[in-house]
PDB file of C-alpha atoms in Angstrom:
ATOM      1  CA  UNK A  28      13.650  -7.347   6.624  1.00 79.00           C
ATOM      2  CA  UNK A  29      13.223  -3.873   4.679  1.00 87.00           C
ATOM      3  CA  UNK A  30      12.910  -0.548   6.628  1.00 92.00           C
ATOM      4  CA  UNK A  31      11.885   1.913   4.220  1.00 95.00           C
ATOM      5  CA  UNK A  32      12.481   6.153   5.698  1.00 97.00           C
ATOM      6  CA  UNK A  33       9.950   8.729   4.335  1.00 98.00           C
ATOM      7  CA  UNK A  34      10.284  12.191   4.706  1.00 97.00           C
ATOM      8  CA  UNK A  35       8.700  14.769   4.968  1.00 98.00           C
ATOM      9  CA  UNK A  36       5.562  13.534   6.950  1.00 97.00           C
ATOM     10  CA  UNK A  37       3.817  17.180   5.354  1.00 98.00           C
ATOM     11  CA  UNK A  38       5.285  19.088   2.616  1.00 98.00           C
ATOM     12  CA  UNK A  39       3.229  22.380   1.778  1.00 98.00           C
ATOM     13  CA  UNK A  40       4.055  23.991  -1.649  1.00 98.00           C
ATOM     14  CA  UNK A  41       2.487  26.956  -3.499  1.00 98.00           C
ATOM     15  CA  UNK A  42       0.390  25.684  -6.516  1.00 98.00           C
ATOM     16  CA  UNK A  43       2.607  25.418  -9.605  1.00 98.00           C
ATOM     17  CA  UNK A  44       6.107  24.823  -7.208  1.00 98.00           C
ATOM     18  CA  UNK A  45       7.715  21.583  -7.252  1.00 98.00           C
ATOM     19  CA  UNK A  46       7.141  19.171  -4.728  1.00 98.00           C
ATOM     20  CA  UNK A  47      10.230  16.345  -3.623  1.00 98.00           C
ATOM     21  CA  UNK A  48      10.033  13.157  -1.635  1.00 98.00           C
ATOM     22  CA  UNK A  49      12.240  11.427  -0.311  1.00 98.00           C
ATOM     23  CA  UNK A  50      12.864   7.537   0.779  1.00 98.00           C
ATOM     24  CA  UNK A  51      15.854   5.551   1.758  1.00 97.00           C
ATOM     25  CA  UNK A  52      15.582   1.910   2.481  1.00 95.00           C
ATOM     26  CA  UNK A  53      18.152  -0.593   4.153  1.00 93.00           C
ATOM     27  CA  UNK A  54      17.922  -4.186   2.111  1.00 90.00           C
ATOM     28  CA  UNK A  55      20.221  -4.089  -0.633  1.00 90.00           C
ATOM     29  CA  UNK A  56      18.922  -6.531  -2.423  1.00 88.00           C
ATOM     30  CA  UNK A  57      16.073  -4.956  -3.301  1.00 90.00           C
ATOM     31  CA  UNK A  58      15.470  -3.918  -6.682  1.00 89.00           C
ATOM     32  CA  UNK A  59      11.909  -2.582  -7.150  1.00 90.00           C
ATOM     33  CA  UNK A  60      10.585   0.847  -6.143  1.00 94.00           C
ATOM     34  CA  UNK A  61       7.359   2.078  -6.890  1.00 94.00           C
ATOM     35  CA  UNK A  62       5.614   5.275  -5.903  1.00 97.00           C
ATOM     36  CA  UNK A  63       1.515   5.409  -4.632  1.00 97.00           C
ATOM     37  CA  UNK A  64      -1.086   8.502  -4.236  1.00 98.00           C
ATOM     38  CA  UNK A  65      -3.913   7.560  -1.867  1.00 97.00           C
ATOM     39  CA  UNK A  66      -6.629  10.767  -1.730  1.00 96.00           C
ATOM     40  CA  UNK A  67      -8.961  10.444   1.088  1.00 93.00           C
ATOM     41  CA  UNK A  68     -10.990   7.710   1.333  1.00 90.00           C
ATOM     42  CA  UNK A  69      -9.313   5.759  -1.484  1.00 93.00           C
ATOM     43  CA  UNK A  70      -6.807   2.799  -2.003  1.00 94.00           C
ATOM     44  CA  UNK A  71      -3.510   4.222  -2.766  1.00 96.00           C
ATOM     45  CA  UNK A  72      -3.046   4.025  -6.306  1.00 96.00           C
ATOM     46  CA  UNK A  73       0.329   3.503  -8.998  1.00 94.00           C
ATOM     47  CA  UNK A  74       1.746   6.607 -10.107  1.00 96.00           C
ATOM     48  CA  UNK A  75       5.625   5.620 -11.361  1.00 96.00           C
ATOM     49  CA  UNK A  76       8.142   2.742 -10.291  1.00 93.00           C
ATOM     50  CA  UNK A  77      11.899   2.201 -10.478  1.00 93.00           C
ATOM     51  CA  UNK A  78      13.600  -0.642 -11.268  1.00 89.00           C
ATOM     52  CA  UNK A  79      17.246  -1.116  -9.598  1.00 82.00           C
ATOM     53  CA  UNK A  80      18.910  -1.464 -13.083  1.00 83.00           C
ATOM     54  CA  UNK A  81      17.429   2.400 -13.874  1.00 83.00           C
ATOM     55  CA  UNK A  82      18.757   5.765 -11.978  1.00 91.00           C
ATOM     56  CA  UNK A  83      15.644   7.774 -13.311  1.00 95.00           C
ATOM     57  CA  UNK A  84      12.370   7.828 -15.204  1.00 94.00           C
ATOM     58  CA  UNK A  85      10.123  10.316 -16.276  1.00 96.00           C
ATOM     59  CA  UNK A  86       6.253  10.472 -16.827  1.00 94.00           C
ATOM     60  CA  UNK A  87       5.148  14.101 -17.515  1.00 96.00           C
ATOM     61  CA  UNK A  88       5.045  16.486 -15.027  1.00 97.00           C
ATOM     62  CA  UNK A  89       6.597  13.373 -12.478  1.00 98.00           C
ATOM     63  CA  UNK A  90       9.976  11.373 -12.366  1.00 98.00           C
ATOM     64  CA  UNK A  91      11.482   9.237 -10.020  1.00 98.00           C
ATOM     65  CA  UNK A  92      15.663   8.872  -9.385  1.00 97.00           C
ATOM     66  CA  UNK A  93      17.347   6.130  -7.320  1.00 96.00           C
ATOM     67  CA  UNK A  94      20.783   6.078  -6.033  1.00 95.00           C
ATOM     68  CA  UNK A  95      21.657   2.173  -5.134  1.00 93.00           C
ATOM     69  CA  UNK A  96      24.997   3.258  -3.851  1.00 93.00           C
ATOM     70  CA  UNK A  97      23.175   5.822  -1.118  1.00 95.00           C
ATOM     71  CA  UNK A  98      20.033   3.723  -0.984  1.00 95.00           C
ATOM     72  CA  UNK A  99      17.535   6.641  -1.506  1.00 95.00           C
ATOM     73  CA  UNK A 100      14.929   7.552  -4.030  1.00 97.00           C
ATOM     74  CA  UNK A 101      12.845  10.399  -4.756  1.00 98.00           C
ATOM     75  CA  UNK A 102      10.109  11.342  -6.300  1.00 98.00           C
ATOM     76  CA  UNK A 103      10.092  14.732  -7.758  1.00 98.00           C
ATOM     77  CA  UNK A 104       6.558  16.757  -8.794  1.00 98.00           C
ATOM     78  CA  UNK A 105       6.653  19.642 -11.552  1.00 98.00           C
ATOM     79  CA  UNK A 106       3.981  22.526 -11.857  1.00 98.00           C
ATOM     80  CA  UNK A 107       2.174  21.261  -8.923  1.00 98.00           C
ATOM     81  CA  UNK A 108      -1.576  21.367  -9.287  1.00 97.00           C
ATOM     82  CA  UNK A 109      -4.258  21.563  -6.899  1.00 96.00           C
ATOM     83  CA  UNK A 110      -5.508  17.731  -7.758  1.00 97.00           C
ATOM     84  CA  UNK A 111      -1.738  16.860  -6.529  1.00 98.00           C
ATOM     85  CA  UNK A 112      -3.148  17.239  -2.782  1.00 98.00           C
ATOM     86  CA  UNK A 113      -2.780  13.685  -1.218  1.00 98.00           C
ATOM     87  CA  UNK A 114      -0.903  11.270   0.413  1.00 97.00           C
ATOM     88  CA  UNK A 115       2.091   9.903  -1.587  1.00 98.00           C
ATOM     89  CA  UNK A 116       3.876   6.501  -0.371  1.00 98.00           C
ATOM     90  CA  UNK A 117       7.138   5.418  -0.936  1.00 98.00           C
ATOM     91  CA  UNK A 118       8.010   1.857  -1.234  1.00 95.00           C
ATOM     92  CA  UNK A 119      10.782  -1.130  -1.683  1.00 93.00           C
ATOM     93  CA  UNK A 120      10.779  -4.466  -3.039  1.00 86.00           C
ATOM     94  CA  UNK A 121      12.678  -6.967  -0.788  1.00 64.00           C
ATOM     95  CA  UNK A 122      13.360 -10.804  -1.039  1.00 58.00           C
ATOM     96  CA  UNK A 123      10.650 -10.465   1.779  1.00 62.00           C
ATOM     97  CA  UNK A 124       7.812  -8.942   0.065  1.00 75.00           C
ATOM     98  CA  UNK A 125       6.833  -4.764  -0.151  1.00 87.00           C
ATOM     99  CA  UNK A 126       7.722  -2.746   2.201  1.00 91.00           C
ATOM    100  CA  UNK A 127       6.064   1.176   2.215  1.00 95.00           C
ATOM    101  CA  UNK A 128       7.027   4.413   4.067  1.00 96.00           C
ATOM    102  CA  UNK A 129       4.762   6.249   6.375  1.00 96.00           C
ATOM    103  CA  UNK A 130       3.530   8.439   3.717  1.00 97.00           C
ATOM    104  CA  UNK A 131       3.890  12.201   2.864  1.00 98.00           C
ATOM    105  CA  UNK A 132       1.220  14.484   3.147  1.00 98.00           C
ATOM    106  CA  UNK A 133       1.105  16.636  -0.016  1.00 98.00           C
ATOM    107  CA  UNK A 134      -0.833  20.265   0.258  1.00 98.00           C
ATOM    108  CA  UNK A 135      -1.220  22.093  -2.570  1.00 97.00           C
ATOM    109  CA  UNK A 136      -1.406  25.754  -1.894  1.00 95.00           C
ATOM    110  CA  UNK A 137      -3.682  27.937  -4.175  1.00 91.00           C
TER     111      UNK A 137
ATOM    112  CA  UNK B   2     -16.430  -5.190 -11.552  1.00 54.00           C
ATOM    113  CA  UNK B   3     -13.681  -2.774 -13.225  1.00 81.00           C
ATOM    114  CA  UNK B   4     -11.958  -2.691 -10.369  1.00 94.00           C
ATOM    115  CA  UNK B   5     -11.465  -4.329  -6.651  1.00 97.00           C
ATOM    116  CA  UNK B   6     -14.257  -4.372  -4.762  1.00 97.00           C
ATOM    117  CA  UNK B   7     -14.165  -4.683  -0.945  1.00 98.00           C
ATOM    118  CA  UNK B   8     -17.000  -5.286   1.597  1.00 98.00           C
ATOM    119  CA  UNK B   9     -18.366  -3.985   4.045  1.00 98.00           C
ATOM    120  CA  UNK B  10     -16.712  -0.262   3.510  1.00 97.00           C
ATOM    121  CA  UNK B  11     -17.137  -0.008   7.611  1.00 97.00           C
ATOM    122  CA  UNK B  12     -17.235  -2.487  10.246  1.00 98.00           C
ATOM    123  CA  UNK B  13     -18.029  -1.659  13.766  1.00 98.00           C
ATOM    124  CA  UNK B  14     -17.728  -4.867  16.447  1.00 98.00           C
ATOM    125  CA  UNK B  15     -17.315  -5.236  20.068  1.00 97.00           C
ATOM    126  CA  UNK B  16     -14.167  -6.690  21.307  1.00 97.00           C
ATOM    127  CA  UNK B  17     -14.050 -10.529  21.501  1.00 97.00           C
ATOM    128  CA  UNK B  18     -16.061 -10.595  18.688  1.00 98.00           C
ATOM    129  CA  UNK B  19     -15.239 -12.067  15.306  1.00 98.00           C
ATOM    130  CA  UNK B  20     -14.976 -10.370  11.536  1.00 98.00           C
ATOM    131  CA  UNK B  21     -15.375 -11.265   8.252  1.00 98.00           C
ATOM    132  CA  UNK B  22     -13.585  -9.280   5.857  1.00 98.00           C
ATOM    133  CA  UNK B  23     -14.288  -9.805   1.963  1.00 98.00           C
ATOM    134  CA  UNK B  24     -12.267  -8.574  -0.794  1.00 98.00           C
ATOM    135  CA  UNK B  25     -13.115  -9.102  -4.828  1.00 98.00           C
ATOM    136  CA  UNK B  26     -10.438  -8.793  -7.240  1.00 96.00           C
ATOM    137  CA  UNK B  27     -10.157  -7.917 -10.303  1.00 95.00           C
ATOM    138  CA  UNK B  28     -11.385 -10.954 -13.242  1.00 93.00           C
ATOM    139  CA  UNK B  29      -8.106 -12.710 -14.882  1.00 90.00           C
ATOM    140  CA  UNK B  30      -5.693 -11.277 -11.800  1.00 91.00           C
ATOM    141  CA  UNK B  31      -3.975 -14.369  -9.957  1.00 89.00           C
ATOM    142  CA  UNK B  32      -2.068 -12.665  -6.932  1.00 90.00           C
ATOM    143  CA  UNK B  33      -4.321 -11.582  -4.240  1.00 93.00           C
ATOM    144  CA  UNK B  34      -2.673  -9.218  -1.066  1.00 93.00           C
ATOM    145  CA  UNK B  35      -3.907  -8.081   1.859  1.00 96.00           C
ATOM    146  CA  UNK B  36      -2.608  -5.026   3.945  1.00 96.00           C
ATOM    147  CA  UNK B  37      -3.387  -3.215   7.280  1.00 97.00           C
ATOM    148  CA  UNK B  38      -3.511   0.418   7.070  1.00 97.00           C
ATOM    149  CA  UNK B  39      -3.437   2.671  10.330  1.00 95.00           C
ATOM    150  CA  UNK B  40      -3.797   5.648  11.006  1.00 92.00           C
ATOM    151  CA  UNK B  41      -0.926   7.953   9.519  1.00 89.00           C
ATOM    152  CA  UNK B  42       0.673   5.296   8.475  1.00 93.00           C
ATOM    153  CA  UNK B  43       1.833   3.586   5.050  1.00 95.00           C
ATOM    154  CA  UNK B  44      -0.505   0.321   4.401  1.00 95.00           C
ATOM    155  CA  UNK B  45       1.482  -2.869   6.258  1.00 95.00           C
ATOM    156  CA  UNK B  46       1.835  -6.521   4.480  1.00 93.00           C
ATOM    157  CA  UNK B  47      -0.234  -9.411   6.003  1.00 95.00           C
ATOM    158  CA  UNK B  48      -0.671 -11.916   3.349  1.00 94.00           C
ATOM    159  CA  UNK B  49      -0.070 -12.837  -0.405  1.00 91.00           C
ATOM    160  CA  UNK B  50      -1.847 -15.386  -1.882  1.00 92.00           C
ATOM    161  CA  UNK B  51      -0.920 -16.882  -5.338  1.00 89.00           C
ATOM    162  CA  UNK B  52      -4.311 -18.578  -7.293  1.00 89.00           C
ATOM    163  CA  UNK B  53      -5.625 -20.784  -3.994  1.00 91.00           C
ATOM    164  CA  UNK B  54      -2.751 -20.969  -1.831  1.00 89.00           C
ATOM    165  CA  UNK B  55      -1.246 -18.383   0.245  1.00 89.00           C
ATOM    166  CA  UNK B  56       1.930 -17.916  -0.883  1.00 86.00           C
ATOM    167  CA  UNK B  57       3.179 -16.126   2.103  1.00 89.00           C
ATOM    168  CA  UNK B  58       1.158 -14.911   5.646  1.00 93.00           C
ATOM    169  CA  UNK B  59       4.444 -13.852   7.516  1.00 90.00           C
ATOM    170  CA  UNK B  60       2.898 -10.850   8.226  1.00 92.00           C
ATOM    171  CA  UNK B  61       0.072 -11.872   9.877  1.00 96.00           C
ATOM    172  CA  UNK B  62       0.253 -10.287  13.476  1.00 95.00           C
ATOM    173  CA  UNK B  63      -0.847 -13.552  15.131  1.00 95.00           C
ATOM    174  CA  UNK B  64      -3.403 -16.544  15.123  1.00 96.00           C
ATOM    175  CA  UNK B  65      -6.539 -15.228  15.112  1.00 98.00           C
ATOM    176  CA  UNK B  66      -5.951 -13.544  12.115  1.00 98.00           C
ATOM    177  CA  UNK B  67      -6.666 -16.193   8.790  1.00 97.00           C
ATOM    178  CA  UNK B  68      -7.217 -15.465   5.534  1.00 97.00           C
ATOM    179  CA  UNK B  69      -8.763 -17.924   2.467  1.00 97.00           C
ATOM    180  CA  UNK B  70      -9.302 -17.418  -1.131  1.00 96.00           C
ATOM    181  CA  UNK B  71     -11.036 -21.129  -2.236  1.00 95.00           C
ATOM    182  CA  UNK B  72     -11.385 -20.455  -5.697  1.00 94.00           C
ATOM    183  CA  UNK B  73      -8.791 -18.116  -6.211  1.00 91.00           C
ATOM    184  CA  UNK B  74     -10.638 -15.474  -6.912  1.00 94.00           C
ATOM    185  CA  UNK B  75     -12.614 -13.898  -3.822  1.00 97.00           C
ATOM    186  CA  UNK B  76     -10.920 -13.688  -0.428  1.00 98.00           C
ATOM    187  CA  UNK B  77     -12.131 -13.371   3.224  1.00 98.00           C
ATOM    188  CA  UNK B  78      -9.931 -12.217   5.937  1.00 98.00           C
ATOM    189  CA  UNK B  79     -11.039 -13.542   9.397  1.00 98.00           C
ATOM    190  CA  UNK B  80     -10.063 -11.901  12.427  1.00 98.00           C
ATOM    191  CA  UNK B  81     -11.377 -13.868  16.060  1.00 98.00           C
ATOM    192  CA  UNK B  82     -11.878 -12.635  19.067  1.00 98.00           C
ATOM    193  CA  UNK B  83     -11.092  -9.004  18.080  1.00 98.00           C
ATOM    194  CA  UNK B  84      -9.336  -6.645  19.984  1.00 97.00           C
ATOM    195  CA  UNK B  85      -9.297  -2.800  20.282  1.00 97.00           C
ATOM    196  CA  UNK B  86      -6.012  -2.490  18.647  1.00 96.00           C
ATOM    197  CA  UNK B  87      -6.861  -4.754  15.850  1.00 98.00           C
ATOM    198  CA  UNK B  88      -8.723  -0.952  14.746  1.00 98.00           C
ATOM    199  CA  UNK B  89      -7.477  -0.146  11.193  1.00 98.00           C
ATOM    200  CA  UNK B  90      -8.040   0.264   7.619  1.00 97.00           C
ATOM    201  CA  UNK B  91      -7.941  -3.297   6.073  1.00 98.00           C
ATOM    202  CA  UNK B  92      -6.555  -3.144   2.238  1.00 97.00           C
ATOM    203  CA  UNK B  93      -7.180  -5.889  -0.613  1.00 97.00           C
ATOM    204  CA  UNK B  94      -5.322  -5.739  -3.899  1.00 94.00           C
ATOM    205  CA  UNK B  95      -4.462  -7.739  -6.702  1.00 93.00           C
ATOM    206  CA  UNK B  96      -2.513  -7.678  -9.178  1.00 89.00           C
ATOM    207  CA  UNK B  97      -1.393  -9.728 -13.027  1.00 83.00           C
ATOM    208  CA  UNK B  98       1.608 -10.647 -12.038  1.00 70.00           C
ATOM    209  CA  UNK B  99       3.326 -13.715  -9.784  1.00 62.00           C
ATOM    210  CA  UNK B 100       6.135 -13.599  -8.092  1.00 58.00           C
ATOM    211  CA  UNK B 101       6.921 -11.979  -4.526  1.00 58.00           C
ATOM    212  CA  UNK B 102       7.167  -8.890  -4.142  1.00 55.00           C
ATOM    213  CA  UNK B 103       5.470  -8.157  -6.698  1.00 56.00           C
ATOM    214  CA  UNK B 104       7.278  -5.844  -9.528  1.00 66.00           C
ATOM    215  CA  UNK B 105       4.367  -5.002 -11.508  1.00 74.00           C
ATOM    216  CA  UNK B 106       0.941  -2.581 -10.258  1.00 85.00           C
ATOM    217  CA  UNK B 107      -1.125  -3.539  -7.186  1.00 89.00           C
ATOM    218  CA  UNK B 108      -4.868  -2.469  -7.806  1.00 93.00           C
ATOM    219  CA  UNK B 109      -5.947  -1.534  -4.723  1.00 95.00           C
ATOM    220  CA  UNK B 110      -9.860  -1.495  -3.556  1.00 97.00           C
ATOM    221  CA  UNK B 111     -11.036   1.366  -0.956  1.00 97.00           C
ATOM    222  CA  UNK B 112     -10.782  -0.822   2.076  1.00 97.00           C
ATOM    223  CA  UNK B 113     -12.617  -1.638   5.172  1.00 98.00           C
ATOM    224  CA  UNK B 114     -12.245   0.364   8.012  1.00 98.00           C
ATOM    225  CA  UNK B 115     -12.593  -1.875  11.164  1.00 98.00           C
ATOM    226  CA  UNK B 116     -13.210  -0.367  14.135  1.00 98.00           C
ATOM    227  CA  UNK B 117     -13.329  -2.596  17.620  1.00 98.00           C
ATOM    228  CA  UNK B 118     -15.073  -0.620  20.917  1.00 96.00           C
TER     229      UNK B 118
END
């Protein structure tokens, strides 16, 4: 089945900074990628996704970029702002369902 | 409800003893999924069901975890004879679309935290 590698488990950046995650999975023949935010006490909720035929897309101040060759994606955050703070999970879209990463702790430092 | 609803928020049980886990989705939305969400950790696939029918429980960890959805709307994850380790966040969402994975949003509710003494 899919493995799907998050890292880092914490990432600290000063408010306003960009923030990167990054995932790498191991089924190529998975083609879907999207990105979740879970704040405390919450579901995780749909910020972007990635579809295998794309190698980036944007939605303001966030974008996402897959390599298929490397299998890794990213997500990159712009002018980080304190409502940023949460837990961001990675995941990939397998012939055997959704697979997510352990999650990345996001602080946003005033 | 505007979104998915899950009951109860928190469930406290002794171990041995049996759960009943209930998640509401969202009107109109046909696929139904339900996770398992420990601590640190990213939310793990147990079962998909498609209108009535699960579609697929492979990741259910064992028998005494079942899961039904009658009318296709509402569905109630059963855990027997519960054990310590069985202690996690439990995660309902649904989504429009079919298909397996899913390639469109999963609307997740807030989850029931089950804890087993």
């Amino acid at each position: 089945g899919e493995n799907v590698e998050q890292h880092p488990s914490t990432l600290s950046v000063q408010e306003g900074d960009s923030a990167v995650i990054k995932c790498t999975y191991s089924d190529s023949a998975s083609n879907y990628f999207p990105w979740y935010k879970q704040e405390l006490g919450k579901g995780p909720q749909l910020i972007i996704d990635i579809r295998s035929n794309v190698g980036e897309k944007k939605d303001q101040r966030i974008a996402v970029t897959l390599n298929k060759t490397a299998k890794h994606f990213s997500l990159h955050i712009t002018e980080t702002q304190p409502e940023d703070s949460a837990v961001y999970f990675c995941a990939g879209g397998g012939a055997d369902g959704l697979t997510f990463g352990k999650g990345t702790h996001l602080i946003i430092q005033p | 409800g505007a979104g998915v609803s899950q009951t109860p928020s928190n469930k406290v049980t002794e171990k041995g003893k049996y759960v009943e886990l209930r998640c509401d989705p969202i009107s109109g939305h046909t696929a139904l999924y339900w996770y398992r969400q420990s601590l640190g950790q990213g939310p793990e696939f147990l079962i998909y069901f498609q209108g009535t029918g699960a579609a697929d429980d492979s990741g259910l960890p064992n028998d005494r975890f079942f899961a039904v959805r009658p009318e296709g709307s509402v569905s109630t994850l059963k855990i027997q004879r519960t054990e310590r380790g069985d202690s996690a966040v439990y995660l309902c969402a649904s989504s429009l679309g079919a298909g397996h994975p899913n390639t469109g949003e999963l609307f997740f509710g807030e989850g029931s935290r089950l804890t087993v003494l």
